[in-house]
Each structure stands twice: as C-alpha cells, then as structure tokens.
Amino acid sequence: MTASGIAESAVQAFAAGERQRFLQHNPRSVALAERARRSLFGGVPMHWMSDWSTPVPLFVERARGNRFHDVDGHDYLDFCLGDTGSMFGHSPAPIARAIAEQAGNGLTTMLPGEDAVVCGERLAARFGLPYWQVATTATDANRFVIRWARAITGRKVLLVFDGCYHGTVDDVMVRDRDGRTVHRPGLIGQARNLAKTSRAVPFNDLPALEAALAPGDVAAVLCEPAMTNIGMVLPEPGYLDALRRLTRQYGSLLIVDETHTISTGPGGCTRAWGLEPDFVTLGKPIAGGVPCSVYGCSAAMAEAMRIARAHAAEAPGGHGHSGMGTTLSANALAMHCMRANLEEVMTDAAYAHMHAQAARLAEGLRQVIGRHRLRWTVTELGARCEFQFCERPPRNGAEAEAAFHDSLQMALHLYLINRGILITPFHNMTLCCPDTTAADIDRLLATLDEGLGELLALPGARED
C-alpha cells in the first residue's frame, strides 16, 4: 500500500497521458533536448536538471516576477522560484538596476567597496550577529563555517540531522540508520568514510541529540531551524531551546543554516524565533538571484576566529592559507546586488504580502485535500508551504521520507506544468513572492483540484 493512499497503477496511467501531452505541446524543448545531448552530459548543464517530472527538460526563454516563458511560447506561474534562489521574484527591478549600474564599473577586483560595508551593517541589524563574511554559494558558506568550528573547538565531529540538506558539503552526506551513521544513498565518488567525522541523529529527538553530544567530541551542530528539503519538518515546542542549551552544555557550537528558512522573515528564524546561534549561514536569495552567500557570527566567535587564524599564521608558510575563500567570492557585482536586495527587496512589506499569500495557499490546499478525502497534511513556514502524503505532520526526516510517493508527486507536478504552473521539484513545496497574487493562488488550487479529480476518477485509484 502506498503512503498516499492512491494506487500505483492509477498513477502510472495518469502520468502516461501527461507525458504524451507534454511531448505534443513542447516541440522546441524536445528538439533542444535532442541537440543538448550531443554536448551536455545528460542533455543539461547540471545533471539534476534532467530529474524533473517532464519527459525531456523544459527549456526557459525568459523570466520576470512570478512568471516565466518557455521556448515554445507557454507562460507559467512560478511557485518554485528557483527553489528559493529567486524567492523575491525573477529579476526584481532594484536587482536589474544594480546589475546595470555595476556592469560598467567592474565585476570583480578581489578588493572591497562601500557596498560590502553597508551589507555587513544591514546583515548585523537583521540577524543580531555582529560580524559577517561573504562567499559564493550556501555550500561554500557551510563548508567554511564547519572549518572555523573545528579550528575553534579543536574537535573533528560534525553533528547533523537525518535527512538534512546543506548544499553539497561532503560532511553532511550522511543518514541515521537505527542509531548508526551511514553514507547517504546515491552518494557518488566519496573516497573517505564520512561517519568517522560526521554524526547523524533524528530531528526532534532530544535523547538521541544528547547521546550524540555527550562524548564531548562534537565541534558543532549544523541545522536548519526547520527541515525543508526532505519534506518540511517543523521543530516541536521547546526543541530549539533545548538544542541551544545542550550544545552549550557539551561545548559544541551551533550553526543555523537559514538558506531556505529565510522565508520566515527578514532575519529568518534566527530573529523571528529568538535563536542564539554561534554562526548563521545563508545563500540563494541573498543577492536577488545573483550567486552569493554569507555567514555571520557572534562577537565571541569572531575573537575565536582571530585567534585561530593567528595560530595558523605562525606555522611555517601558514600566512594566507586558511583554505577558505574563492577568487570570485564577494565580487563587486554580487555585493552591489546584495546591497540593493537588502535595502529595497527583502523588506517588511514584501514579507507581509508573501506570508499572507502563502497562508491563503495553505488553507486552500487543506480544502482541496479535504474535498477529495485524502489523508494528507499541509505544513507552513512563512512564505513557504508544502503538502505531504501523510495524515500527520512528520516529526523527523525518516517520517517525512516514509510519506514519499515519488511517482505520484512527479505525475502531479507534470499535470501542473502542462497547464502552466510550476512548483518545487523533488517534493511538493511552494513559495509565494512579492508578485504572487490571490488570483495566481486560486489558479494553482483549481488546477490541482481538477488534476486530483481526474486521477481519483480512474478505476481502482483509491486504496482505502
């Protein structure tokens, strides 16, 4: 029996018709996919771009606000928004202007400008952490902070939560299996045993957390304040307070990754929930869609970093070789765009609109699910919401994963794409941006309602 309560045979029949419809209505995408296979591995610039629900990749021509257009002339409502990379819409006017302004004034120099100072000041005011550094991706920011944490504490072990996602940092590619840390399934080309220096425990499980911290060898806990990439998992009341207390008790640092949870507000969960991390990391939307990431730290961590760097510099040939930083990090274009984003795009007013629209969408999803008598749940986190194929909100990554019905999710996504609506792939998450309207939400709800009606009308579709 499937987690969703919908028979696999019905899902396959439903999906087959949608695949045929896509191929018929997207001849230019089909032709570009065939051409791309001759020069791009898998026919796409990043191999995971071929893992969407479409039978061939959907090729985009242009995007603006909460809409994009494909090469076949179709217009789409976008509730994926680059999986948070364009959380405030595609090409917001202040970002487009900032790109044009900087284009003639140099793109990268390896030197700071006033934009960097302003960005540091504004980040400190938003998150309550006084010191900041800039990288290019959230993966980089997380990798660098892990290095700092190990240098500061003198410990090697990183603790993460089962089912976590923190970019492509090697150290986080682990899972918990019956209390044992193992490599994440599907991991390619990993040459070392990650379980020697990484430890995974279930989210929302305080006894497991304390047991993992108790040996006193954990440099840091790296976490999202709410899990977002294995299906949304919210923290239970008091859990994050206990996490902070236990990390302090056992001498471990706390790193909060806000890359997705920035949907909660201008200062993420860190500010909205009064968290007190040692470090915060954030990538994706921070520069309005231009590649950029940041990490911030407390005054105590800044002093510890200074001492660690000084000690490293004393080693023969050690000066300037921290192993952190890339040539294009904090380039002039990214800094100018981040400044515009922080000053003009990531505003309180923008968040108020996004949150109101997301709440409307979440309530509408509950009504659609109820109308079709499905035992699914809807989870909200600021501008983000998700429907999951389970009766109760999952408590941890394993429960969220157990609710997966991959073929059903892919079929529903393809049904929406065929009717001009995109939601986040690989799970059922949506984002609302400042351009999202009530009419856009109503269209998504009506289309999903129709799709579920068609699916459930197939013979033997319901398993219960």
Short mmCIF file of C-alpha atoms in Angstrom, two decimals:
data_model
loop_
_atom_site.label_atom_id
_atom_site.label_comp_id
_atom_site.label_asym_id
_atom_site.label_seq_id
_atom_site.Cartn_x
_atom_site.Cartn_y
_atom_site.Cartn_z
CA MET A 1 0.00 0.00 0.00
CA THR A 2 1.33 3.46 -0.90
CA ALA A 3 1.84 6.25 1.61
CA SER A 4 -0.56 8.48 -0.32
CA GLY A 5 -3.49 6.07 -0.43
CA ILE A 6 -3.54 6.23 -4.26
CA ALA A 7 -2.84 3.07 -6.25
CA GLU A 8 0.36 2.99 -8.28
CA SER A 9 -1.46 1.59 -11.32
CA ALA A 10 -3.67 4.67 -11.47
CA VAL A 11 -0.68 6.97 -11.03
CA GLN A 12 1.12 5.32 -13.95
CA ALA A 13 -1.91 5.60 -16.23
CA PHE A 14 -2.39 9.25 -15.25
CA ALA A 15 1.32 10.05 -15.79
CA ALA A 16 1.48 8.35 -19.18
CA GLY A 17 -1.17 10.66 -20.58
CA GLU A 18 0.57 13.72 -19.16
CA ARG A 19 3.94 12.71 -20.63
CA GLN A 20 2.37 12.37 -24.06
CA ARG A 21 0.68 15.75 -23.69
CA PHE A 22 3.98 17.41 -22.80
CA LEU A 23 5.77 15.94 -25.82
CA GLN A 24 2.99 17.08 -28.15
CA HIS A 25 2.86 20.63 -26.83
CA ASN A 26 6.60 21.33 -26.41
CA PRO A 27 8.30 20.57 -29.75
CA ARG A 28 11.08 23.15 -29.32
CA SER A 29 12.00 21.80 -25.87
CA VAL A 30 12.06 18.31 -27.37
CA ALA A 31 14.33 19.50 -30.20
CA LEU A 32 16.66 21.38 -27.84
CA ALA A 33 16.86 18.34 -25.58
CA GLU A 34 17.98 16.20 -28.52
CA ARG A 35 20.53 18.82 -29.57
CA ALA A 36 21.82 19.25 -26.00
CA ARG A 37 22.55 15.54 -25.62
CA ARG A 38 25.38 15.96 -28.13
CA SER A 39 27.32 18.44 -25.99
CA LEU A 40 25.97 18.44 -22.41
CA PHE A 41 26.18 15.43 -20.14
CA GLY A 42 22.61 14.22 -19.72
CA GLY A 43 21.49 16.99 -22.07
CA VAL A 44 21.57 19.65 -19.30
CA PRO A 45 24.21 21.98 -17.77
CA MET A 46 23.77 20.36 -14.33
CA HIS A 47 22.81 16.67 -14.36
CA TRP A 48 19.99 17.05 -11.80
CA MET A 49 18.14 19.33 -14.22
CA SER A 50 17.08 16.17 -16.07
CA ASP A 51 15.41 14.81 -12.91
CA TRP A 52 12.24 16.93 -13.16
CA SER A 53 8.90 15.34 -13.93
CA THR A 54 8.94 16.26 -17.64
CA PRO A 55 9.94 13.57 -20.17
CA VAL A 56 12.58 15.98 -21.56
CA PRO A 57 13.85 19.17 -19.90
CA LEU A 58 11.63 22.24 -20.11
CA PHE A 59 13.74 24.98 -21.70
CA VAL A 60 13.14 28.52 -20.40
CA GLU A 61 13.39 31.63 -22.58
CA ARG A 62 12.85 34.41 -20.02
CA ALA A 63 11.51 35.06 -16.52
CA ARG A 64 10.19 38.08 -14.63
CA GLY A 65 8.37 38.41 -11.33
CA ASN A 66 6.49 35.20 -10.59
CA ARG A 67 6.25 34.14 -14.22
CA PHE A 68 8.48 32.60 -16.85
CA HIS A 69 8.12 31.72 -20.52
CA ASP A 70 9.43 28.61 -22.25
CA VAL A 71 10.87 28.30 -25.73
CA ASP A 72 7.54 27.01 -27.08
CA GLY A 73 5.76 30.23 -26.10
CA HIS A 74 3.98 28.96 -22.99
CA ASP A 75 3.53 31.21 -19.96
CA TYR A 76 3.91 29.76 -16.44
CA LEU A 77 3.06 30.75 -12.90
CA ASP A 78 6.15 30.04 -10.84
CA PHE A 79 5.74 28.77 -7.29
CA CYS A 80 9.20 27.19 -7.36
CA LEU A 81 11.18 30.41 -7.84
CA GLY A 82 14.49 28.68 -8.36
CA ASP A 83 13.94 26.66 -5.17
CA THR A 84 14.43 29.89 -3.16
CA GLY A 85 17.14 31.38 -5.41
CA SER A 86 14.50 33.79 -6.77
CA MET A 87 12.41 33.90 -3.62
CA PHE A 88 11.62 37.58 -4.21
CA GLY A 89 10.73 37.07 -7.85
CA HIS A 90 12.74 36.84 -11.06
CA SER A 91 14.77 39.95 -11.85
CA PRO A 92 13.29 42.38 -9.28
CA ALA A 93 13.62 45.92 -10.62
CA PRO A 94 16.20 47.01 -7.98
CA ILE A 95 18.38 44.00 -8.83
CA ALA A 96 18.14 44.59 -12.58
CA ARG A 97 19.11 48.20 -11.97
CA ALA A 98 22.01 47.20 -9.71
CA ILE A 99 23.36 44.81 -12.35
CA ALA A 100 23.22 47.56 -14.98
CA GLU A 101 24.88 50.06 -12.62
CA GLN A 102 27.76 47.73 -11.79
CA ALA A 103 28.23 46.37 -15.30
CA GLY A 104 30.33 49.35 -16.35
CA ASN A 105 32.14 49.75 -13.03
CA GLY A 106 33.94 46.42 -12.72
CA LEU A 107 32.66 42.97 -11.83
CA THR A 108 35.43 41.56 -9.65
CA THR A 109 38.63 43.06 -8.19
CA MET A 110 39.47 40.97 -5.07
CA LEU A 111 39.07 44.24 -3.11
CA PRO A 112 36.14 45.58 -1.05
CA GLY A 113 33.98 48.60 -1.76
CA GLU A 114 31.49 50.59 0.29
CA ASP A 115 28.74 48.13 -0.71
CA ALA A 116 30.45 45.49 1.43
CA VAL A 117 30.37 47.73 4.50
CA VAL A 118 26.69 48.52 4.03
CA CYS A 119 25.83 44.85 3.56
CA GLY A 120 27.67 43.89 6.74
CA GLU A 121 25.84 46.58 8.71
CA ARG A 122 22.44 45.56 7.37
CA LEU A 123 23.03 41.85 7.95
CA ALA A 124 24.11 42.53 11.53
CA ALA A 125 20.95 44.57 12.16
CA ARG A 126 18.69 41.87 10.67
CA PHE A 127 20.11 38.80 12.36
CA GLY A 128 21.59 40.19 15.58
CA LEU A 129 25.05 38.75 14.83
CA PRO A 130 27.74 41.45 14.61
CA TYR A 131 30.30 40.05 12.15
CA TRP A 132 29.89 38.75 8.59
CA GLN A 133 31.79 37.15 5.74
CA VAL A 134 30.78 36.63 2.12
CA ALA A 135 31.07 33.53 -0.09
CA THR A 136 29.51 32.48 -3.39
CA THR A 137 27.11 29.64 -2.51
CA ALA A 138 25.49 28.31 0.64
CA THR A 139 27.60 25.19 0.18
CA ASP A 140 30.71 27.36 0.45
CA ALA A 141 29.39 29.24 3.47
CA ASN A 142 28.60 25.99 5.28
CA ARG A 143 31.93 24.44 4.35
CA PHE A 144 33.85 27.45 5.64
CA VAL A 145 31.92 27.65 8.91
CA ILE A 146 32.49 23.94 9.55
CA ARG A 147 36.21 24.58 9.13
CA TRP A 148 36.06 27.50 11.57
CA ALA A 149 34.12 25.41 14.11
CA ARG A 150 36.70 22.64 14.02
CA ALA A 151 39.54 25.14 14.33
CA ILE A 152 37.91 26.93 17.27
CA THR A 153 36.93 23.83 19.26
CA GLY A 154 39.79 21.53 18.33
CA ARG A 155 37.18 18.84 17.69
CA LYS A 156 36.53 16.94 14.46
CA VAL A 157 32.94 15.67 14.57
CA LEU A 158 30.06 17.49 12.89
CA LEU A 159 26.53 16.63 14.02
CA VAL A 160 23.65 16.93 11.54
CA PHE A 161 20.03 15.79 11.42
CA ASP A 162 18.91 12.75 9.47
CA GLY A 163 17.53 13.88 6.12
CA CYS A 164 19.22 17.27 6.28
CA TYR A 165 20.29 19.35 3.30
CA HIS A 166 23.10 21.91 3.46
CA GLY A 167 24.19 22.03 -0.15
CA THR A 168 26.86 19.66 -1.40
CA VAL A 169 29.19 19.76 1.61
CA ASP A 170 30.73 16.30 1.92
CA ASP A 171 30.41 16.25 5.71
CA VAL A 172 26.59 16.40 5.63
CA MET A 173 26.07 13.49 3.19
CA VAL A 174 25.16 11.06 5.95
CA ARG A 175 21.97 9.46 7.30
CA ASP A 176 20.90 7.83 10.56
CA ARG A 177 20.02 4.14 10.28
CA ASP A 178 18.85 2.64 13.58
CA GLY A 179 21.26 4.78 15.57
CA ARG A 180 24.20 4.26 13.21
CA THR A 181 25.59 6.95 10.90
CA VAL A 182 25.97 5.79 7.30
CA HIS A 183 26.56 7.40 3.92
CA ARG A 184 23.57 8.95 2.20
CA PRO A 185 22.23 6.60 -0.52
CA GLY A 186 23.28 7.53 -4.04
CA LEU A 187 26.49 9.28 -2.99
CA ILE A 188 28.97 9.25 -5.89
CA GLY A 189 32.75 9.16 -5.70
CA GLN A 190 33.17 9.54 -1.95
CA ALA A 191 36.68 8.37 -1.08
CA ARG A 192 36.57 8.59 2.71
CA ASN A 193 34.35 7.25 5.46
CA LEU A 194 32.26 10.28 6.43
CA ALA A 195 30.94 8.51 9.53
CA LYS A 196 34.35 8.98 11.17
CA THR A 197 33.86 12.75 11.41
CA SER A 198 30.10 13.22 10.93
CA ARG A 199 27.21 12.03 13.09
CA ALA A 200 23.51 11.99 12.17
CA VAL A 201 20.57 11.89 14.59
CA PRO A 202 16.80 12.24 14.13
CA PHE A 203 15.30 15.74 14.32
CA ASN A 204 13.05 16.44 17.34
CA ASP A 205 14.64 13.59 19.33
CA LEU A 206 16.24 15.12 22.42
CA PRO A 207 17.57 11.86 23.95
CA ALA A 208 19.30 11.00 20.66
CA LEU A 209 20.70 14.52 20.43
CA GLU A 210 22.12 14.46 23.94
CA ALA A 211 23.58 10.99 23.48
CA ALA A 212 25.36 12.19 20.33
CA LEU A 213 26.75 15.26 22.09
CA ALA A 214 27.72 13.53 25.34
CA PRO A 215 31.11 12.12 24.20
CA GLY A 216 32.36 15.72 24.01
CA ASP A 217 33.85 15.36 20.53
CA VAL A 218 31.28 17.35 18.53
CA ALA A 219 32.68 20.59 17.13
CA ALA A 220 29.30 21.88 16.00
CA VAL A 221 25.70 21.07 15.22
CA LEU A 222 24.74 22.26 11.74
CA CYS A 223 20.99 22.53 11.33
CA GLU A 224 18.09 24.20 9.63
CA PRO A 225 15.73 25.52 12.33
CA ALA A 226 13.01 23.70 10.39
CA MET A 227 13.91 20.94 7.94
CA THR A 228 12.89 21.86 4.40
CA ASN A 229 14.41 19.51 1.86
CA ILE A 230 13.09 16.08 2.76
CA GLY A 231 9.58 17.41 3.15
CA MET A 232 9.06 20.11 5.73
CA VAL A 233 9.57 19.13 9.35
CA LEU A 234 8.90 21.80 11.96
CA PRO A 235 10.59 21.83 15.38
CA GLU A 236 8.43 20.72 18.28
CA PRO A 237 7.81 23.30 21.04
CA GLY A 238 10.95 23.81 23.10
CA TYR A 239 13.17 21.71 20.86
CA LEU A 240 15.39 24.51 19.56
CA ASP A 241 15.79 25.96 23.06
CA ALA A 242 16.91 22.53 24.25
CA LEU A 243 19.27 22.24 21.30
CA ARG A 244 20.94 25.51 22.24
CA ARG A 245 21.15 24.50 25.91
CA LEU A 246 22.68 21.10 25.13
CA THR A 247 25.24 22.45 22.67
CA ARG A 248 26.43 24.89 25.30
CA GLN A 249 26.44 22.20 27.99
CA TYR A 250 28.68 19.92 25.93
CA GLY A 251 30.91 22.63 24.45
CA SER A 252 29.65 22.35 20.87
CA LEU A 253 28.90 25.29 18.58
CA LEU A 254 25.52 25.87 16.93
CA ILE A 255 25.35 26.71 13.23
CA VAL A 256 21.95 27.70 11.84
CA ASP A 257 21.50 27.39 8.07
CA GLU A 258 18.82 29.89 7.02
CA THR A 259 19.13 29.34 3.26
CA HIS A 260 15.54 28.05 2.96
CA THR A 261 14.11 29.24 6.27
CA ILE A 262 14.74 32.87 5.32
CA SER A 263 11.14 32.51 4.09
CA THR A 264 10.17 33.15 7.74
CA GLY A 265 11.14 36.83 7.79
CA PRO A 266 13.87 39.40 7.07
CA GLY A 267 16.06 37.90 9.81
CA GLY A 268 14.98 34.31 9.25
CA CYS A 269 14.07 32.03 12.11
CA THR A 270 17.11 33.35 13.96
CA ARG A 271 15.34 36.67 14.54
CA ALA A 272 11.71 35.54 14.38
CA TRP A 273 12.18 32.77 16.96
CA GLY A 274 14.85 34.40 19.10
CA LEU A 275 17.54 31.81 18.39
CA GLU A 276 21.07 32.39 19.66
CA PRO A 277 23.39 30.60 17.21
CA ASP A 278 27.14 30.94 17.15
CA PHE A 279 27.05 31.10 13.34
CA VAL A 280 24.37 31.69 10.71
CA THR A 281 24.74 30.71 7.06
CA LEU A 282 22.58 31.91 4.18
CA GLY A 283 22.79 31.60 0.41
CA LYS A 284 20.44 31.50 -2.59
CA PRO A 285 18.22 34.65 -2.42
CA ILE A 286 20.54 36.99 -0.53
CA ALA A 287 21.66 38.89 -3.66
CA GLY A 288 18.35 38.70 -5.51
CA GLY A 289 19.33 35.72 -7.69
CA VAL A 290 22.96 36.65 -8.35
CA PRO A 291 25.25 33.92 -6.89
CA CYS A 292 26.23 34.98 -3.38
CA SER A 293 26.15 33.70 0.20
CA VAL A 294 27.04 34.96 3.65
CA TYR A 295 27.86 33.72 7.11
CA GLY A 296 27.63 35.64 10.33
CA CYS A 297 28.98 35.04 13.81
CA SER A 298 28.82 36.28 17.38
CA ALA A 299 31.49 38.53 18.87
CA ALA A 300 32.85 35.57 20.83
CA MET A 301 33.22 33.53 17.64
CA ALA A 302 34.89 36.44 15.84
CA GLU A 303 37.51 36.61 18.57
CA ALA A 304 38.00 32.84 18.46
CA MET A 305 38.39 33.03 14.68
CA ARG A 306 41.01 35.76 15.06
CA ILE A 307 42.99 33.61 17.49
CA ALA A 308 42.70 30.52 15.28
CA ARG A 309 43.90 32.47 12.27
CA ALA A 310 46.80 33.93 14.23
CA HIS A 311 47.88 30.47 15.36
CA ALA A 312 47.66 29.14 11.82
CA ALA A 313 49.73 32.04 10.51
CA GLU A 314 52.53 31.15 12.94
CA ALA A 315 53.06 27.81 11.21
CA PRO A 316 55.81 27.76 8.54
CA GLY A 317 54.27 29.12 5.33
CA GLY A 318 50.91 29.42 7.08
CA HIS A 319 50.11 33.06 6.36
CA GLY A 320 47.21 33.47 3.92
CA HIS A 321 46.40 29.76 3.60
CA SER A 322 43.26 29.22 5.68
CA GLY A 323 41.73 27.02 2.98
CA MET A 324 38.67 29.27 2.85
CA GLY A 325 37.54 31.65 0.15
CA THR A 326 37.33 31.59 -3.64
CA THR A 327 38.51 34.20 -6.13
CA LEU A 328 35.03 35.35 -7.11
CA SER A 329 33.66 35.46 -3.56
CA ALA A 330 32.40 38.93 -2.55
CA ASN A 331 32.87 40.22 -6.09
CA ALA A 332 31.73 43.75 -6.82
CA LEU A 333 28.64 42.71 -8.80
CA ALA A 334 27.37 40.38 -6.06
CA MET A 335 27.97 42.98 -3.35
CA HIS A 336 26.14 45.72 -5.25
CA CYS A 337 23.20 43.39 -5.85
CA MET A 338 23.15 42.21 -2.24
CA ARG A 339 23.03 45.81 -1.06
CA ALA A 340 20.08 46.56 -3.35
CA ASN A 341 18.35 43.37 -2.22
CA LEU A 342 18.76 44.12 1.49
CA GLU A 343 17.72 47.76 1.11
CA GLU A 344 14.89 47.56 -1.42
CA VAL A 345 13.69 43.99 -1.98
CA MET A 346 13.82 41.98 1.28
CA THR A 347 11.54 44.45 3.05
CA ASP A 348 9.00 44.02 5.84
CA ALA A 349 6.25 44.94 3.38
CA ALA A 350 7.39 42.27 0.91
CA TYR A 351 7.34 39.63 3.62
CA ALA A 352 3.91 40.70 4.85
CA HIS A 353 2.50 40.18 1.36
CA MET A 354 4.32 36.87 0.85
CA HIS A 355 3.16 35.48 4.19
CA ALA A 356 -0.45 36.46 3.59
CA GLN A 357 -0.49 34.80 0.18
CA ALA A 358 1.22 31.65 1.50
CA ALA A 359 -1.36 31.39 4.30
CA ARG A 360 -4.12 31.65 1.70
CA LEU A 361 -2.47 28.93 -0.34
CA ALA A 362 -2.00 26.62 2.67
CA GLU A 363 -5.64 26.94 3.67
CA GLY A 364 -6.72 26.35 0.09
CA LEU A 365 -4.58 23.21 -0.12
CA ARG A 366 -6.23 21.88 3.03
CA GLN A 367 -9.65 22.45 1.49
CA VAL A 368 -8.70 20.72 -1.77
CA ILE A 369 -7.26 17.75 0.10
CA GLY A 370 -10.37 17.55 2.28
CA ARG A 371 -12.70 17.67 -0.71
CA HIS A 372 -11.01 14.62 -2.17
CA ARG A 373 -11.00 12.78 1.17
CA LEU A 374 -7.23 12.34 1.14
CA ARG A 375 -5.26 11.78 4.34
CA TRP A 376 -2.57 14.32 3.59
CA THR A 377 -1.20 17.20 5.61
CA VAL A 378 -0.08 20.76 4.85
CA THR A 379 2.86 22.47 6.57
CA GLU A 380 3.64 26.20 6.56
CA LEU A 381 6.81 28.22 7.15
CA GLY A 382 6.41 31.89 6.32
CA ALA A 383 6.27 32.29 2.54
CA ARG A 384 6.69 28.55 2.09
CA CYS A 385 4.15 25.73 2.34
CA GLU A 386 4.01 22.08 1.38
CA PHE A 387 1.53 19.24 1.12
CA GLN A 388 2.77 15.82 2.20
CA PHE A 389 1.30 12.37 1.66
CA CYS A 390 0.79 11.63 5.35
CA GLU A 391 -2.04 12.16 7.84
CA ARG A 392 0.03 13.99 10.49
CA PRO A 393 2.98 16.37 10.12
CA PRO A 394 6.23 14.37 10.22
CA ARG A 395 8.42 14.73 13.32
CA ASN A 396 11.72 13.87 11.63
CA GLY A 397 13.37 13.11 8.32
CA ALA A 398 12.58 9.40 8.42
CA GLU A 399 8.85 10.05 8.86
CA ALA A 400 8.91 12.64 6.08
CA GLU A 401 10.69 10.21 3.78
CA ALA A 402 8.24 7.43 4.62
CA ALA A 403 5.47 9.68 3.26
CA PHE A 404 7.07 9.91 -0.17
CA HIS A 405 5.19 8.59 -3.21
CA ASP A 406 7.66 9.73 -5.83
CA SER A 407 5.73 8.68 -8.91
CA LEU A 408 2.56 10.42 -7.67
CA GLN A 409 4.46 13.60 -6.90
CA MET A 410 6.06 13.57 -10.35
CA ALA A 411 2.71 12.94 -12.04
CA LEU A 412 1.01 15.82 -10.21
CA HIS A 413 3.92 18.16 -10.97
CA LEU A 414 3.76 17.25 -14.66
CA TYR A 415 -0.01 17.80 -14.70
CA LEU A 416 0.57 21.30 -13.32
CA ILE A 417 3.41 22.05 -15.75
CA ASN A 418 1.23 21.01 -18.67
CA ARG A 419 -1.26 23.66 -17.52
CA GLY A 420 1.27 26.42 -16.94
CA ILE A 421 2.14 26.09 -13.24
CA LEU A 422 5.48 25.17 -11.66
CA ILE A 423 6.07 24.09 -8.06
CA THR A 424 9.33 22.97 -6.46
CA PRO A 425 10.55 19.62 -7.81
CA PHE A 426 11.51 16.56 -5.76
CA HIS A 427 8.84 17.37 -3.16
CA ASN A 428 5.55 19.30 -3.02
CA MET A 429 6.75 22.70 -1.83
CA THR A 430 5.57 26.13 -2.94
CA LEU A 431 6.88 29.65 -2.47
CA CYS A 432 4.99 32.94 -2.74
CA CYS A 433 6.93 36.04 -3.78
CA PRO A 434 6.01 39.75 -3.78
CA ASP A 435 4.48 39.34 -7.26
CA THR A 436 2.21 36.43 -6.30
CA THR A 437 -1.48 37.39 -6.35
CA ALA A 438 -4.62 35.85 -4.90
CA ALA A 439 -5.70 35.04 -8.46
CA ASP A 440 -2.45 33.14 -9.02
CA ILE A 441 -3.08 31.08 -5.91
CA ASP A 442 -6.67 30.38 -6.90
CA ARG A 443 -5.47 29.17 -10.28
CA LEU A 444 -2.99 26.75 -8.68
CA LEU A 445 -5.66 25.42 -6.30
CA ALA A 446 -8.24 24.99 -9.05
CA THR A 447 -5.77 23.20 -11.31
CA LEU A 448 -4.61 20.84 -8.57
CA ASP A 449 -8.24 20.20 -7.66
CA GLU A 450 -9.02 19.24 -11.26
CA GLY A 451 -5.95 17.04 -11.52
CA LEU A 452 -6.77 15.12 -8.35
CA GLY A 453 -10.33 14.71 -9.60
CA GLU A 454 -9.11 13.20 -12.86
CA LEU A 455 -6.66 10.91 -11.11
CA LEU A 456 -9.12 9.67 -8.50
CA ALA A 457 -11.75 9.01 -11.19
CA LEU A 458 -9.52 6.31 -12.69
CA PRO A 459 -10.58 2.71 -11.91
CA GLY A 460 -9.11 1.41 -8.66
CA ALA A 461 -7.37 4.69 -7.87
CA ARG A 462 -8.21 4.67 -4.15
CA GLU A 463 -6.53 2.07 -1.99
CA ASP A 464 -8.70 2.64 1.11
#
